[in-house]
PDB file with SEQRES, HELIX, SHEET and CRYST1 records, atoms N, CA, C and O in Angstrom:
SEQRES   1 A   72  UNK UNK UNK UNK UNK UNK UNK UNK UNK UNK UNK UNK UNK          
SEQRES   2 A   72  UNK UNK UNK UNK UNK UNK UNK UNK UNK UNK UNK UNK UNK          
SEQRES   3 A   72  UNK UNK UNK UNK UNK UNK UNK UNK UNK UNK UNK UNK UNK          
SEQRES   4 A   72  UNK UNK UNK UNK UNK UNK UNK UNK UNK UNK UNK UNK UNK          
SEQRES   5 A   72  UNK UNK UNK UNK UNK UNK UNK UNK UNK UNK UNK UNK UNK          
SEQRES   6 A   72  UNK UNK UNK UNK UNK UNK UNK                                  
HELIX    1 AA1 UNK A    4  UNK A   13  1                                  10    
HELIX    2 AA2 UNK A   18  UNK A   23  1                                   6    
HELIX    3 AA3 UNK A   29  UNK A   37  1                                   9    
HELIX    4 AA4 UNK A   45  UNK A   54  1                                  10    
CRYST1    1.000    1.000    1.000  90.00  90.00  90.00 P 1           1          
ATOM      1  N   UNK A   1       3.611   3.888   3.486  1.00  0.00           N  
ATOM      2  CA  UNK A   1       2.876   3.616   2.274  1.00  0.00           C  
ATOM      3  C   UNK A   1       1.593   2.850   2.620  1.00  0.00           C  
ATOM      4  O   UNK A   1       1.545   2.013   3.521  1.00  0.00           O  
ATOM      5  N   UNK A   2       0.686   3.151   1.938  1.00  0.00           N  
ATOM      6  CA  UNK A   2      -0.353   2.506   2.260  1.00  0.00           C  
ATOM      7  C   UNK A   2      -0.960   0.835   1.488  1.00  0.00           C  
ATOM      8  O   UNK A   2      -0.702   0.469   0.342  1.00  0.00           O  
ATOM      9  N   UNK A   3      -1.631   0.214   2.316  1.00  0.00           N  
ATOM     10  CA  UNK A   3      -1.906  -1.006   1.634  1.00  0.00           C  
ATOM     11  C   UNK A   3      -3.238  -0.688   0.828  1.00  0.00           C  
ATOM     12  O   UNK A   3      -4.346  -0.912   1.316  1.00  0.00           O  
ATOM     13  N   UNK A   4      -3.011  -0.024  -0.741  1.00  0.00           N  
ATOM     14  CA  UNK A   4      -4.043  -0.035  -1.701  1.00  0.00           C  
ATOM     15  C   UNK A   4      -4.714  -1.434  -1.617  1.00  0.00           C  
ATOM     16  O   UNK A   4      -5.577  -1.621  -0.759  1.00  0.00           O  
ATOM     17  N   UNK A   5      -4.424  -2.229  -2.303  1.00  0.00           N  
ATOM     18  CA  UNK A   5      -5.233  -3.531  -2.222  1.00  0.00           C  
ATOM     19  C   UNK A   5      -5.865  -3.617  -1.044  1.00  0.00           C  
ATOM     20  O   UNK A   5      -7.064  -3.532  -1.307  1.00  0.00           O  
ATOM     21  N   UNK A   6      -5.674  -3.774   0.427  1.00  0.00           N  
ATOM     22  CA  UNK A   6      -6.388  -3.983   1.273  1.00  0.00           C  
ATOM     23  C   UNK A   6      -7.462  -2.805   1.523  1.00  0.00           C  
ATOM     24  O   UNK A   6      -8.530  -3.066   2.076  1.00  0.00           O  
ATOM     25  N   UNK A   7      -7.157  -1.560   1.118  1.00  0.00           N  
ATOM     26  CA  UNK A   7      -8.327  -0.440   1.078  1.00  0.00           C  
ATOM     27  C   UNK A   7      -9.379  -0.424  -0.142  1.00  0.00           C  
ATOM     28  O   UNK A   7     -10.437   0.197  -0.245  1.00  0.00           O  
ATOM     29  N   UNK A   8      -8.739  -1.311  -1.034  1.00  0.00           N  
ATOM     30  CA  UNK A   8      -9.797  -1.445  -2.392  1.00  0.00           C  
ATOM     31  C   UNK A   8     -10.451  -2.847  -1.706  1.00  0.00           C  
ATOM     32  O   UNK A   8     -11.575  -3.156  -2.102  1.00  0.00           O  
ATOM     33  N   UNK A   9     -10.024  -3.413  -1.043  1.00  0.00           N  
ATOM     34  CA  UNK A   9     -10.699  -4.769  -1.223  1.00  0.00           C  
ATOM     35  C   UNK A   9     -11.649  -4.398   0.106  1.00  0.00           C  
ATOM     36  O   UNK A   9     -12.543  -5.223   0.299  1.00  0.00           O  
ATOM     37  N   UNK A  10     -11.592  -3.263   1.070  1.00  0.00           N  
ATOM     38  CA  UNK A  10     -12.491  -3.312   2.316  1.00  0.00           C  
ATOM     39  C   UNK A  10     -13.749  -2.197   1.124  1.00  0.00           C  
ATOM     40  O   UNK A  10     -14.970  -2.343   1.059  1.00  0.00           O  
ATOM     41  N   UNK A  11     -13.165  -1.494   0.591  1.00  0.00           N  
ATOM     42  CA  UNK A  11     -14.269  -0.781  -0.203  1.00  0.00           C  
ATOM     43  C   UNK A  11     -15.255  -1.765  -1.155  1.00  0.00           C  
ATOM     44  O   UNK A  11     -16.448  -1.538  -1.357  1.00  0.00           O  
ATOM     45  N   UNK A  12     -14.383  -3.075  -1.773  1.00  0.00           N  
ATOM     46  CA  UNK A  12     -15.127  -3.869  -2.427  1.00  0.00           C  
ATOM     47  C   UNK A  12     -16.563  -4.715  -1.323  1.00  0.00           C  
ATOM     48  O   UNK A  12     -17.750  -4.949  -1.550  1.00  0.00           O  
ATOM     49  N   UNK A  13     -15.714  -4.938  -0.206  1.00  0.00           N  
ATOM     50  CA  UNK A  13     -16.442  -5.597   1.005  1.00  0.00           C  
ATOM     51  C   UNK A  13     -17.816  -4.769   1.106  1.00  0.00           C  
ATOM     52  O   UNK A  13     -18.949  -5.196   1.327  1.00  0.00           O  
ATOM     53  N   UNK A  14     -17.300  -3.242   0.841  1.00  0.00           N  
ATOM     54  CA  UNK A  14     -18.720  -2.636   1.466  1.00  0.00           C  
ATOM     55  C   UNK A  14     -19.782  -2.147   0.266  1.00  0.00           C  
ATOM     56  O   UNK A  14     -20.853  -1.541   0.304  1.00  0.00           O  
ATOM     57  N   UNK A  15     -18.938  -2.725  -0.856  1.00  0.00           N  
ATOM     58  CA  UNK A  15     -19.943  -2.476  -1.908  1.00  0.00           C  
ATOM     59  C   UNK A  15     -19.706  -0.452  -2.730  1.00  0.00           C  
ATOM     60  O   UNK A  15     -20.269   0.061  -3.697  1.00  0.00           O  
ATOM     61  N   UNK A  16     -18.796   0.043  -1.892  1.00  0.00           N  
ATOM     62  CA  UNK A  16     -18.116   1.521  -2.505  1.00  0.00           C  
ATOM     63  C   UNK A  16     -17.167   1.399  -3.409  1.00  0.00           C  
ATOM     64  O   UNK A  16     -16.292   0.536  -3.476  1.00  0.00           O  
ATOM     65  N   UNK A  17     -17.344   2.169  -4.004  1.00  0.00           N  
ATOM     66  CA  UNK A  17     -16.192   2.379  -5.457  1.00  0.00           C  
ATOM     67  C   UNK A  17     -15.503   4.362  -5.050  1.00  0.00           C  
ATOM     68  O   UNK A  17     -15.497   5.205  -4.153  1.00  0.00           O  
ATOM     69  N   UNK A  18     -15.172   4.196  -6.066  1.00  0.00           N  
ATOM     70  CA  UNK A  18     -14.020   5.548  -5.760  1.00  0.00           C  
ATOM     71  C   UNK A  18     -14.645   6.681  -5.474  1.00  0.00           C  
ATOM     72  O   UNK A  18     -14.409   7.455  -4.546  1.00  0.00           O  
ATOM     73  N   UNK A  19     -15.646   6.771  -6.503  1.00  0.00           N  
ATOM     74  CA  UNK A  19     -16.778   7.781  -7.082  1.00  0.00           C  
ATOM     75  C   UNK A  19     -17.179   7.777  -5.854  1.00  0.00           C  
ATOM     76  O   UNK A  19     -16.685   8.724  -5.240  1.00  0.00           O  
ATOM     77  N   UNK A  20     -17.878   7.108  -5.206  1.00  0.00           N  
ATOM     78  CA  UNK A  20     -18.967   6.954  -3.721  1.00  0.00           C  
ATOM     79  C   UNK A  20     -18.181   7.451  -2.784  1.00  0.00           C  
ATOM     80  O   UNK A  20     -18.452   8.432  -2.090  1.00  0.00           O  
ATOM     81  N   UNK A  21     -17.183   6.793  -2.731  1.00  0.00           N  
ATOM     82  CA  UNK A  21     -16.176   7.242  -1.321  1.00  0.00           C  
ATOM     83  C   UNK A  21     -15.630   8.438  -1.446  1.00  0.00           C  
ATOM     84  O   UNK A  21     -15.622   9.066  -0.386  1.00  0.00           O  
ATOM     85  N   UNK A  22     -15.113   9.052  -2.472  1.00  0.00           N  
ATOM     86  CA  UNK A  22     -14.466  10.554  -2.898  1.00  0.00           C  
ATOM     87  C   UNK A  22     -15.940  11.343  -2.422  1.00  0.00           C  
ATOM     88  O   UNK A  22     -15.787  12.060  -1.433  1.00  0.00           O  
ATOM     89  N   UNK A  23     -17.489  11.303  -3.050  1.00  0.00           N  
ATOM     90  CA  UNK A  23     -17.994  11.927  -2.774  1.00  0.00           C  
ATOM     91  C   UNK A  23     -18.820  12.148  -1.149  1.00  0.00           C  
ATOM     92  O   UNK A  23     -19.597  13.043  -0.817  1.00  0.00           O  
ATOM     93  N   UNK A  24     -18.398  11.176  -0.483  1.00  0.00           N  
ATOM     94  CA  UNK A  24     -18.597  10.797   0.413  1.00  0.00           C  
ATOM     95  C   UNK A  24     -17.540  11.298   1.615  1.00  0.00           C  
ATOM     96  O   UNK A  24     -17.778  11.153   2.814  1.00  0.00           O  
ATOM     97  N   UNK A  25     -16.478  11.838   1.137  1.00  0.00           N  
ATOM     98  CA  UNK A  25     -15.456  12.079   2.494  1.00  0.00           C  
ATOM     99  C   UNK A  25     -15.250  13.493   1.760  1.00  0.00           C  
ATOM    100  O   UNK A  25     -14.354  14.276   2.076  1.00  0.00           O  
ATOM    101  N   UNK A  26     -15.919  13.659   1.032  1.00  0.00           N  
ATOM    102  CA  UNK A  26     -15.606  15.743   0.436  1.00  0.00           C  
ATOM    103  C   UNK A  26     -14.385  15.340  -0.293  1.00  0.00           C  
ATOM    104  O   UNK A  26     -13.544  15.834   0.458  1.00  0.00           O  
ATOM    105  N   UNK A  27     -13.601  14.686  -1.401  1.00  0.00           N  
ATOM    106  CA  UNK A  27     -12.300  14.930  -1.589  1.00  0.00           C  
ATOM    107  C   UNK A  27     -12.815  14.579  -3.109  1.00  0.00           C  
ATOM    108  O   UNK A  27     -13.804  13.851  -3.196  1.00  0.00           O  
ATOM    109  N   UNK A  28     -12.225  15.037  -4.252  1.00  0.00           N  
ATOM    110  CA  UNK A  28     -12.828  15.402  -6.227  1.00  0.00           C  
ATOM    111  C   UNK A  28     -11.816  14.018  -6.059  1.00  0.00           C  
ATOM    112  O   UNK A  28     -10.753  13.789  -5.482  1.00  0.00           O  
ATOM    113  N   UNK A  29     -12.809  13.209  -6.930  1.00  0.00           N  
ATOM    114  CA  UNK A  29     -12.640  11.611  -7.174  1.00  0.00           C  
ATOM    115  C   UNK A  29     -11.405  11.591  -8.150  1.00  0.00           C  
ATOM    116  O   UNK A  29     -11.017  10.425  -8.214  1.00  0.00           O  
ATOM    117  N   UNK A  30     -10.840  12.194  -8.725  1.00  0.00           N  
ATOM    118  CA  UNK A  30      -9.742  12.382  -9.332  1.00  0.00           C  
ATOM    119  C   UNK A  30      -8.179  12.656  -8.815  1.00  0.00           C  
ATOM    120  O   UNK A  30      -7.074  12.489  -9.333  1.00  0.00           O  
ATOM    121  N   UNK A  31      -8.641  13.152  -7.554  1.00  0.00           N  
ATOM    122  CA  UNK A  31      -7.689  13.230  -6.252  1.00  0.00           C  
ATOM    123  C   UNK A  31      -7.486  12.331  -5.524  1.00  0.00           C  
ATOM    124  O   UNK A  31      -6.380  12.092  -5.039  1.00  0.00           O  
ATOM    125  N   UNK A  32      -8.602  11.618  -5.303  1.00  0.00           N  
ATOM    126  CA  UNK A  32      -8.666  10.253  -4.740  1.00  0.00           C  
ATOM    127  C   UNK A  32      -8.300   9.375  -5.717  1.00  0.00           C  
ATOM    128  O   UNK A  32      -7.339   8.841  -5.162  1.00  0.00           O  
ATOM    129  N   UNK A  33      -8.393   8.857  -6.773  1.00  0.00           N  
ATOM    130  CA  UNK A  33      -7.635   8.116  -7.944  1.00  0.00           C  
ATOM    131  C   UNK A  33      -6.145   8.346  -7.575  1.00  0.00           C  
ATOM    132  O   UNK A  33      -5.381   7.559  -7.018  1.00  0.00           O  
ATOM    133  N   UNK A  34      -5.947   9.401  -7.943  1.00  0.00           N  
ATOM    134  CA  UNK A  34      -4.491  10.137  -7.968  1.00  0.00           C  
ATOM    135  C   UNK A  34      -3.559   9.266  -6.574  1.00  0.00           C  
ATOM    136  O   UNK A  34      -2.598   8.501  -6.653  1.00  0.00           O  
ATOM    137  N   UNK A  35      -4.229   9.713  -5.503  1.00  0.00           N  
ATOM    138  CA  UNK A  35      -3.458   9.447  -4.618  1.00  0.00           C  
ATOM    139  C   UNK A  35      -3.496   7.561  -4.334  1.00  0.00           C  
ATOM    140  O   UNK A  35      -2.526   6.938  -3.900  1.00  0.00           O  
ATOM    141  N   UNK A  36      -4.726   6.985  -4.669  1.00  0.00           N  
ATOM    142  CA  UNK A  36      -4.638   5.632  -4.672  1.00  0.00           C  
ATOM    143  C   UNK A  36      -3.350   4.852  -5.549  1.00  0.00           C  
ATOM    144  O   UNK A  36      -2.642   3.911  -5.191  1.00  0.00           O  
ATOM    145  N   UNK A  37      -3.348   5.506  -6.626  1.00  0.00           N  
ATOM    146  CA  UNK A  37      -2.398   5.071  -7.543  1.00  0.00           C  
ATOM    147  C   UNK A  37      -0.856   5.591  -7.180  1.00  0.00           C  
ATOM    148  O   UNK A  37       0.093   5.135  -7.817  1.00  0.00           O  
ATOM    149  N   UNK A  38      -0.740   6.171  -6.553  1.00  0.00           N  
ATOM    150  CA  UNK A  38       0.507   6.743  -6.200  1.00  0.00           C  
ATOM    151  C   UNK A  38       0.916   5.653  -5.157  1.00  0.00           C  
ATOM    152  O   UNK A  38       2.038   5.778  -4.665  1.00  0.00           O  
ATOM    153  N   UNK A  39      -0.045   4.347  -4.667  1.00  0.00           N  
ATOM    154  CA  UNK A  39       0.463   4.200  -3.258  1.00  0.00           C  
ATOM    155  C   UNK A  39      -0.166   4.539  -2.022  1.00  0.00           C  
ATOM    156  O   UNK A  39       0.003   3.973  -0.943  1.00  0.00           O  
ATOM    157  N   UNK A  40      -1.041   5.692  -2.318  1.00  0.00           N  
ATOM    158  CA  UNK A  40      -1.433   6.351  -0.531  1.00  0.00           C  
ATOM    159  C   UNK A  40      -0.773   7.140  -0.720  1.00  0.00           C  
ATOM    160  O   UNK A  40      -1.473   8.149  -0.813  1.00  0.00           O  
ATOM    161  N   UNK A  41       0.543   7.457  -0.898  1.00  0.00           N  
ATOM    162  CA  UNK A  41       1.327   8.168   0.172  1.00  0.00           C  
ATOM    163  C   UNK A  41       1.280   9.596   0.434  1.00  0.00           C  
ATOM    164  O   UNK A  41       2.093  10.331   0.995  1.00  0.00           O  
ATOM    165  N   UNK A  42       0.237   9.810  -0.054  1.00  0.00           N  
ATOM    166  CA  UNK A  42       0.005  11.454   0.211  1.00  0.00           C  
ATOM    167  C   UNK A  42      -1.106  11.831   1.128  1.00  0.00           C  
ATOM    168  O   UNK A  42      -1.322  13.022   1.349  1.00  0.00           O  
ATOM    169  N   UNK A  43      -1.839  10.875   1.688  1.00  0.00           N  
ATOM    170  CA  UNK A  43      -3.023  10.642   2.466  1.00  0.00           C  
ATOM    171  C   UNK A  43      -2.013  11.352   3.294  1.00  0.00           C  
ATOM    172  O   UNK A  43      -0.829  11.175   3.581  1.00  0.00           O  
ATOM    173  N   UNK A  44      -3.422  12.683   3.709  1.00  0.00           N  
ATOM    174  CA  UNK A  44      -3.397  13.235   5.027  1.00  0.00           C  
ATOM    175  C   UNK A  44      -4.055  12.521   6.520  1.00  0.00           C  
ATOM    176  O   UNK A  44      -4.950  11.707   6.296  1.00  0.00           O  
ATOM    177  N   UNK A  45      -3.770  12.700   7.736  1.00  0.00           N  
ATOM    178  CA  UNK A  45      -4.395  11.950   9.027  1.00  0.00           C  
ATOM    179  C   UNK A  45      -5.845  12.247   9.114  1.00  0.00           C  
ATOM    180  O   UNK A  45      -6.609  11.426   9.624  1.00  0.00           O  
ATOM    181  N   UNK A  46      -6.363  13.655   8.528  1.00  0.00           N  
ATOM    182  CA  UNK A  46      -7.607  13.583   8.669  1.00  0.00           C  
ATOM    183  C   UNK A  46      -8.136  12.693   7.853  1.00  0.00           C  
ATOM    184  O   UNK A  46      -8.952  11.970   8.424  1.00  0.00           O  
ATOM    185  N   UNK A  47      -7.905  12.366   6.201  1.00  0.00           N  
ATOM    186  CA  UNK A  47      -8.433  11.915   5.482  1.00  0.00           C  
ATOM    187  C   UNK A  47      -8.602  10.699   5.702  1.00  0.00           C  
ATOM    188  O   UNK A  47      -9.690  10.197   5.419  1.00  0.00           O  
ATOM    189  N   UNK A  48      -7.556   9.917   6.269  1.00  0.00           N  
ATOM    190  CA  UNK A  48      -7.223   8.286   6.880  1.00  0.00           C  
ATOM    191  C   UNK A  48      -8.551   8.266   7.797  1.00  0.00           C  
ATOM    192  O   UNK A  48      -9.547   7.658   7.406  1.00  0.00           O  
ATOM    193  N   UNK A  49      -8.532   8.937   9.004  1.00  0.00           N  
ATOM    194  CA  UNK A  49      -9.675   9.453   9.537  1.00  0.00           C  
ATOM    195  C   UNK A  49     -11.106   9.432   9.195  1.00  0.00           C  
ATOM    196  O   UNK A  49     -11.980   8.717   9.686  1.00  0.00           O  
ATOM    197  N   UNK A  50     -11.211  10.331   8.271  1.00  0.00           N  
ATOM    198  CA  UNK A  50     -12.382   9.994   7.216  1.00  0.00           C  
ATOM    199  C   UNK A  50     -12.755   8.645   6.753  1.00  0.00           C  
ATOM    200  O   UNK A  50     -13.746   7.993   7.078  1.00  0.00           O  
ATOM    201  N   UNK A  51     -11.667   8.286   5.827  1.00  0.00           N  
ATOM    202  CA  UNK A  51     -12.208   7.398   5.321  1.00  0.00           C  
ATOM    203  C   UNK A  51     -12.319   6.281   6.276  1.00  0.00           C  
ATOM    204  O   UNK A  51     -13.288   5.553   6.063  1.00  0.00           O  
ATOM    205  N   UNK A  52     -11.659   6.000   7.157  1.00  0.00           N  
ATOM    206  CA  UNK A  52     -12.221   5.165   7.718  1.00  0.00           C  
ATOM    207  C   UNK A  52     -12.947   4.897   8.866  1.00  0.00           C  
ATOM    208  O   UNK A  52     -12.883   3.884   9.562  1.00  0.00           O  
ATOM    209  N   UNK A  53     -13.831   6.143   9.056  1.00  0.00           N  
ATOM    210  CA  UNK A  53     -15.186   6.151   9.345  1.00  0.00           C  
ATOM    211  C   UNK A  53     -15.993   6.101   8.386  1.00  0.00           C  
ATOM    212  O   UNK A  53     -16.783   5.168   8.532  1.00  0.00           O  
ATOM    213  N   UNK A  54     -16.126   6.591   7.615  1.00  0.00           N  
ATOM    214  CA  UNK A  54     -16.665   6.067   5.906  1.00  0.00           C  
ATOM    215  C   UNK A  54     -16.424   4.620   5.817  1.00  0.00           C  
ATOM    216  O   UNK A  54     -17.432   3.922   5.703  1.00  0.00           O  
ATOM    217  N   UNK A  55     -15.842   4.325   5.832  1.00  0.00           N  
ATOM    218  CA  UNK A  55     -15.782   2.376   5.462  1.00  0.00           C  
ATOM    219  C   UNK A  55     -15.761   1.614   6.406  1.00  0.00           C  
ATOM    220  O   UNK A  55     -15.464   0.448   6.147  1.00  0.00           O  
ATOM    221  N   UNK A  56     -16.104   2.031   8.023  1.00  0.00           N  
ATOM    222  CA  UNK A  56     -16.283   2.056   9.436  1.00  0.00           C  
ATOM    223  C   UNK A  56     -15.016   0.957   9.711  1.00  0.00           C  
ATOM    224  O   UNK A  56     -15.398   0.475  10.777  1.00  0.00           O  
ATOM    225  N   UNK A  57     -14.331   0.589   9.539  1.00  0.00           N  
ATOM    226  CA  UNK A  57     -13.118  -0.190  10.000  1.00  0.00           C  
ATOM    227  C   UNK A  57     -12.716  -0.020  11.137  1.00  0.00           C  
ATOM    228  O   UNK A  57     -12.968   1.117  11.534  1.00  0.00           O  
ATOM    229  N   UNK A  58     -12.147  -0.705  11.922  1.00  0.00           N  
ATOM    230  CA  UNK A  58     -11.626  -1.184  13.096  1.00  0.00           C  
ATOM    231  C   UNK A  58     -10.536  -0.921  13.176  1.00  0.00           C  
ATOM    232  O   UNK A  58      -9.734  -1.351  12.347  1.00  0.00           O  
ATOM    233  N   UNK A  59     -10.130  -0.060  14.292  1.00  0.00           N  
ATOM    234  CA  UNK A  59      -8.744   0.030  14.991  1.00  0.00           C  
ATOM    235  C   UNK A  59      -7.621  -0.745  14.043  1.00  0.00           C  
ATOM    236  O   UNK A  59      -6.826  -0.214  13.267  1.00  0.00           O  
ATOM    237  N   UNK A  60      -7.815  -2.355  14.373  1.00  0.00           N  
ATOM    238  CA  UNK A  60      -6.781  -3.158  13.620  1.00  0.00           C  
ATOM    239  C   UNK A  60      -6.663  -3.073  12.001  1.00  0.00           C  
ATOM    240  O   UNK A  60      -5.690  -3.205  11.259  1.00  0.00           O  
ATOM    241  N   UNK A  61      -7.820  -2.843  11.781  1.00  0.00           N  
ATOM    242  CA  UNK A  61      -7.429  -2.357  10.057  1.00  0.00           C  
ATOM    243  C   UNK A  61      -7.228  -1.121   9.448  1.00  0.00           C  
ATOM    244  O   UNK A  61      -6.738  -1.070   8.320  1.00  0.00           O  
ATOM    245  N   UNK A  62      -7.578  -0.024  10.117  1.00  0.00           N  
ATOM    246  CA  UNK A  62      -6.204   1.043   9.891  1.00  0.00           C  
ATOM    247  C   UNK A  62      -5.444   0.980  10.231  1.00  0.00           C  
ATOM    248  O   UNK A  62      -4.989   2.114  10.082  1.00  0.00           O  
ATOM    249  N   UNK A  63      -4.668   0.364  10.745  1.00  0.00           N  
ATOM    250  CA  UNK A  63      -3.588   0.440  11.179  1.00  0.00           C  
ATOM    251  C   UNK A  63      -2.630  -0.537  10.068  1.00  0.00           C  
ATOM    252  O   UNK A  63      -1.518  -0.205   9.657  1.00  0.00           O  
ATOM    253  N   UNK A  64      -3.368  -1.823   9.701  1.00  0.00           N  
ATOM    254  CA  UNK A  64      -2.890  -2.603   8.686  1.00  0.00           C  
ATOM    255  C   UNK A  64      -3.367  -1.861   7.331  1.00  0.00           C  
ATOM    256  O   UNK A  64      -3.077  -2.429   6.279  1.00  0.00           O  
ATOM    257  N   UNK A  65      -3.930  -0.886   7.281  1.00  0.00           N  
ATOM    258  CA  UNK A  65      -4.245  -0.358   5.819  1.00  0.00           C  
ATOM    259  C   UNK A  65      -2.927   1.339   5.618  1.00  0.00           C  
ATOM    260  O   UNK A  65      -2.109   1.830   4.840  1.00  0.00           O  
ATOM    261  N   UNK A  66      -3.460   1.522   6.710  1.00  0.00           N  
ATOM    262  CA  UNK A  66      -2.345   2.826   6.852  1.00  0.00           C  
ATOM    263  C   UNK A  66      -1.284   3.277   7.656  1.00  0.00           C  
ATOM    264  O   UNK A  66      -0.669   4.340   7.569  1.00  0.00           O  
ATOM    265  N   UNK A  67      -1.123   2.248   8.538  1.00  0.00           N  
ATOM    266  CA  UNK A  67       0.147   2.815   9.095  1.00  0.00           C  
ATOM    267  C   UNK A  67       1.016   1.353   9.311  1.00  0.00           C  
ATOM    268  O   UNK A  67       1.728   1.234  10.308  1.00  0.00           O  
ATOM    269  N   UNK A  68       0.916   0.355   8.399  1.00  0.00           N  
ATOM    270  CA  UNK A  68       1.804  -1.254   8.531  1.00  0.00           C  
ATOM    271  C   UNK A  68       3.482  -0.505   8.683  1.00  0.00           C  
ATOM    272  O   UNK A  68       4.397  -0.889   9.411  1.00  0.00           O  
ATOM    273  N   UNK A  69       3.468   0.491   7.865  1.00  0.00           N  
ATOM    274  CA  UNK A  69       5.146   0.247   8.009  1.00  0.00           C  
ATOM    275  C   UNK A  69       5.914   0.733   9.507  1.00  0.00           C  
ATOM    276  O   UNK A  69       6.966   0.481  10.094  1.00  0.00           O  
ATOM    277  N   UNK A  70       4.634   1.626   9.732  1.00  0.00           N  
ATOM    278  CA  UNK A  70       5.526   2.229  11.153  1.00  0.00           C  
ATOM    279  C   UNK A  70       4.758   0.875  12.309  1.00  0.00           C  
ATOM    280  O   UNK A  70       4.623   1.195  13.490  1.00  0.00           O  
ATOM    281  N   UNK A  71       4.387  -0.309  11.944  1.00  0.00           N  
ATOM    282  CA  UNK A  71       4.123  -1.129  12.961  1.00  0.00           C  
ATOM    283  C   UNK A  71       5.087  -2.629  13.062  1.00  0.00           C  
ATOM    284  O   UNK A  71       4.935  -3.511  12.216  1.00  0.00           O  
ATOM    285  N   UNK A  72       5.865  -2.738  13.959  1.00  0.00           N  
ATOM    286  CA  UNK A  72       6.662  -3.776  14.100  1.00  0.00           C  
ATOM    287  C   UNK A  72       6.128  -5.030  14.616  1.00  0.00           C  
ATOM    288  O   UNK A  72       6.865  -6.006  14.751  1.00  0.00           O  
TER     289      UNK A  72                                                      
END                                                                             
């Protein structure tokens, strides 16, 4: 599952909202809503990918944004 709050709050950091980032990684901002509100949990690896070259993040924060549960 993904850490929404910590992916809304690195998007707040960079000054992007949903609208910007959906149109920005190719994915209909309504899909991106959709899946934020669900949790993440439907985020594909490319899209994780995407977006976070889009919101340029660091190794350590995808990993704390999208993959915390598989990290011990």
């Amino acid at each position: 599952m993904v850490n929404v709050n910590k992916l809304k709050a690195k998007m707040v950091e960079l000054g992007i909202n949903v609208e910007e980032l959906s149109e920005a990684i190719g994915m209909d901002k309504a899909t991106l809503y959709r899946r934020l509100s669900a949790g993440g949990q439907t985020f594909l690896i490319k899209e994780v990918d995407t977006i976070s070259k889009e919101l340029k993040m660091t190794r350590d924060e995808v990993n704390e944004i999208f993959f915390s549960q598989f990290v011990a």
